[in-house]
């Protein structure tokens, strides 16, 4: 659980607190253009991802409670990959978020986790019909990352392609 993990790895709350502080810090134009790979936040994301599967229960709790950290936590979970499968229900929920960019990240994270669960596949299929084109494009990539486990999504993918072509 998240509590036992915090007892085992007390540095994680400090890393999350630092990430939260960085997310809230005002940034100048050059910092706004920086990617997650760059700077202090990127370093924190890489350290958290390096903790792997043991960090996932704690990251799920952060994902649910800290709206300003959702983007970073999705990045961490995606970097953890298949070992983050326990986070799929929380990530699927964010695939329906009101924030376009959070939906893009959530669907992309499902692909990076590579989960073949019916819940994950259904979320990716649903994302093919999202009103925001980057979510649809990310859903196509996510299906490719999931691979053969997403074969039931093929008819939806073909339908989405035909609709996109006709627009």
Tab-separated table of C-alpha atoms in Angstrom:
chain	number	residue	atom	x	y	z
A	1	UNK	CA	0.000	0.000	0.000
A	2	UNK	CA	0.965	3.637	-0.278
A	3	UNK	CA	1.430	4.001	3.488
A	4	UNK	CA	3.765	0.994	3.803
A	5	UNK	CA	5.678	2.220	0.768
A	6	UNK	CA	6.184	5.633	2.391
A	7	UNK	CA	7.531	3.879	5.486
A	8	UNK	CA	9.917	1.829	3.335
A	9	UNK	CA	10.929	4.721	1.068
A	10	UNK	CA	10.623	7.973	3.047
A	11	UNK	CA	12.386	9.920	0.277
A	12	UNK	CA	9.355	9.556	-2.006
A	13	UNK	CA	7.166	12.107	-0.176
A	14	UNK	CA	10.097	14.540	-0.343
A	15	UNK	CA	10.458	13.937	-4.093
A	16	UNK	CA	6.715	14.449	-4.606
A	17	UNK	CA	6.796	17.633	-2.492
A	18	UNK	CA	9.677	18.955	-4.614
A	19	UNK	CA	7.800	18.098	-7.810
A	20	UNK	CA	4.712	19.854	-6.466
A	21	UNK	CA	6.722	22.952	-5.585
A	22	UNK	CA	8.308	22.952	-9.049
A	23	UNK	CA	4.890	22.597	-10.713
A	24	UNK	CA	3.602	25.654	-8.850
A	25	UNK	CA	6.685	27.834	-9.337
A	26	UNK	CA	6.156	30.667	-11.837
A	27	UNK	CA	8.204	30.078	-14.974
A	28	UNK	CA	9.644	32.471	-17.525
A	29	UNK	CA	9.214	32.043	-21.295
A	30	UNK	CA	12.359	29.928	-21.759
A	31	UNK	CA	11.255	27.515	-19.031
A	32	UNK	CA	7.751	27.264	-20.505
A	33	UNK	CA	9.282	25.969	-23.737
A	34	UNK	CA	11.350	23.316	-21.913
A	35	UNK	CA	10.350	19.665	-22.149
A	36	UNK	CA	9.853	17.286	-19.239
A	37	UNK	CA	13.333	15.936	-19.938
A	38	UNK	CA	14.898	19.260	-19.076
A	39	UNK	CA	15.480	20.921	-15.775
A	40	UNK	CA	14.639	20.103	-12.198
A	41	UNK	CA	11.155	18.662	-12.822
A	42	UNK	CA	12.513	16.270	-15.444
A	43	UNK	CA	15.162	15.093	-13.029
A	44	UNK	CA	12.540	14.442	-10.342
A	45	UNK	CA	10.374	12.502	-12.815
A	46	UNK	CA	13.341	10.312	-13.806
A	47	UNK	CA	14.222	9.592	-10.160
A	48	UNK	CA	10.628	8.622	-9.335
A	49	UNK	CA	10.398	6.405	-12.438
A	50	UNK	CA	13.631	4.730	-11.379
A	51	UNK	CA	11.908	3.484	-8.235
A	52	UNK	CA	9.739	1.316	-10.492
A	53	UNK	CA	6.880	-0.916	-9.427
A	54	UNK	CA	7.306	-0.265	-5.718
A	55	UNK	CA	6.387	3.406	-6.237
A	56	UNK	CA	3.152	2.706	-8.138
A	57	UNK	CA	0.718	2.539	-5.156
A	58	UNK	CA	1.991	5.891	-3.905
A	59	UNK	CA	1.854	7.417	-7.384
A	60	UNK	CA	-1.762	6.252	-7.763
A	61	UNK	CA	-2.686	8.131	-4.595
A	62	UNK	CA	-0.878	11.255	-5.813
A	63	UNK	CA	-2.639	10.943	-9.178
A	64	UNK	CA	-6.024	10.916	-7.442
A	65	UNK	CA	-5.343	13.736	-4.959
A	66	UNK	CA	-2.942	16.203	-6.594
A	67	UNK	CA	-4.477	17.738	-9.719
A	68	UNK	CA	-1.419	19.893	-10.393
A	69	UNK	CA	0.823	16.806	-10.530
A	70	UNK	CA	-1.285	14.606	-12.822
A	71	UNK	CA	0.792	15.354	-15.931
A	72	UNK	CA	4.084	14.547	-14.172
A	73	UNK	CA	2.721	11.405	-12.489
A	74	UNK	CA	1.370	10.145	-15.822
A	75	UNK	CA	4.857	10.699	-17.250
A	76	UNK	CA	6.385	8.700	-14.373
A	77	UNK	CA	3.893	5.846	-14.794
A	78	UNK	CA	4.548	5.720	-18.532
A	79	UNK	CA	8.280	5.520	-17.903
A	80	UNK	CA	7.747	2.688	-15.427
A	81	UNK	CA	5.897	0.840	-18.190
A	82	UNK	CA	4.389	-2.614	-17.693
A	83	UNK	CA	5.273	-2.583	-13.995
A	84	UNK	CA	2.730	0.241	-13.552
A	85	UNK	CA	-0.240	-1.939	-14.566
A	86	UNK	CA	-1.861	-1.480	-11.131
A	87	UNK	CA	-2.384	2.189	-12.055
A	88	UNK	CA	-4.545	1.390	-15.099
A	89	UNK	CA	-7.933	2.124	-13.424
A	90	UNK	CA	-6.756	5.559	-12.263
A	91	UNK	CA	-5.208	6.311	-15.663
A	92	UNK	CA	-8.360	5.163	-17.490
A	93	UNK	CA	-10.408	7.604	-15.371
A	94	UNK	CA	-8.154	10.452	-16.532
A	95	UNK	CA	-8.789	9.425	-20.119
A	96	UNK	CA	-12.193	11.078	-19.632
A	97	UNK	CA	-10.871	14.227	-17.946
A	98	UNK	CA	-12.126	17.669	-18.994
A	99	UNK	CA	-8.534	18.814	-19.652
A	100	UNK	CA	-7.514	17.939	-23.238
A	101	UNK	CA	-3.820	17.575	-22.408
A	102	UNK	CA	-4.524	15.271	-19.458
A	103	UNK	CA	-6.589	13.027	-21.777
A	104	UNK	CA	-3.707	12.945	-24.259
A	105	UNK	CA	-1.251	12.005	-21.501
A	106	UNK	CA	-3.558	9.413	-19.951
A	107	UNK	CA	-4.165	7.584	-23.235
A	108	UNK	CA	-0.457	7.767	-24.059
A	109	UNK	CA	0.374	6.339	-20.645
A	110	UNK	CA	-1.956	3.381	-21.245
A	111	UNK	CA	0.017	2.631	-24.402
A	112	UNK	CA	3.357	2.905	-22.593
A	113	UNK	CA	2.145	0.616	-19.829
A	114	UNK	CA	1.130	-1.762	-22.618
A	115	UNK	CA	-1.785	-3.080	-20.632
A	116	UNK	CA	-4.096	-5.466	-22.452
A	117	UNK	CA	-6.864	-5.311	-19.855
A	118	UNK	CA	-10.374	-4.878	-21.255
A	119	UNK	CA	-10.643	-1.618	-19.308
A	120	UNK	CA	-7.506	-0.170	-20.912
A	121	UNK	CA	-8.428	-1.332	-24.425
A	122	UNK	CA	-11.945	0.111	-24.019
A	123	UNK	CA	-10.469	3.464	-22.956
A	124	UNK	CA	-8.159	3.529	-25.973
A	125	UNK	CA	-11.044	2.649	-28.308
A	126	UNK	CA	-13.192	5.358	-26.736
A	127	UNK	CA	-10.362	7.865	-27.217
A	128	UNK	CA	-10.555	7.257	-30.978
A	129	UNK	CA	-13.819	9.225	-30.873
A	130	UNK	CA	-12.529	12.086	-28.724
A	131	UNK	CA	-13.321	15.592	-29.987
A	132	UNK	CA	-9.663	16.652	-29.522
A	133	UNK	CA	-7.584	15.389	-32.463
A	134	UNK	CA	-4.358	14.886	-30.435
A	135	UNK	CA	-6.250	12.460	-28.166
A	136	UNK	CA	-7.339	10.468	-31.229
A	137	UNK	CA	-3.796	10.443	-32.619
A	138	UNK	CA	-2.427	9.329	-29.257
A	139	UNK	CA	-5.001	6.510	-29.140
A	140	UNK	CA	-3.705	5.210	-32.473
A	141	UNK	CA	-0.120	5.253	-31.141
A	142	UNK	CA	-1.240	3.601	-27.898
A	143	UNK	CA	-2.812	0.740	-29.845
A	144	UNK	CA	0.488	0.237	-31.630
A	145	UNK	CA	2.343	0.152	-28.316
A	146	UNK	CA	-0.092	-2.368	-26.836
A	147	UNK	CA	0.418	-4.486	-29.937
A	148	UNK	CA	-1.452	-7.737	-30.631
A	149	UNK	CA	-3.352	-7.371	-27.353
A	150	UNK	CA	-5.292	-4.531	-28.956
A	151	UNK	CA	-6.562	-6.583	-31.903
A	152	UNK	CA	-10.190	-6.107	-30.813
A	153	UNK	CA	-9.618	-2.391	-31.373
A	154	UNK	CA	-8.886	-2.822	-35.086
A	155	UNK	CA	-12.509	-2.322	-36.282
A	156	UNK	CA	-12.732	0.893	-34.233
A	157	UNK	CA	-9.401	2.033	-35.652
A	158	UNK	CA	-10.600	1.472	-39.231
A	159	UNK	CA	-13.872	3.294	-38.501
A	160	UNK	CA	-11.944	6.236	-36.967
A	161	UNK	CA	-9.621	6.365	-39.971
A	162	UNK	CA	-12.558	6.499	-42.376
A	163	UNK	CA	-14.245	9.247	-40.350
A	164	UNK	CA	-11.028	11.260	-40.158
A	165	UNK	CA	-10.516	10.871	-43.900
A	166	UNK	CA	-14.047	12.157	-44.614
A	167	UNK	CA	-13.666	15.287	-42.457
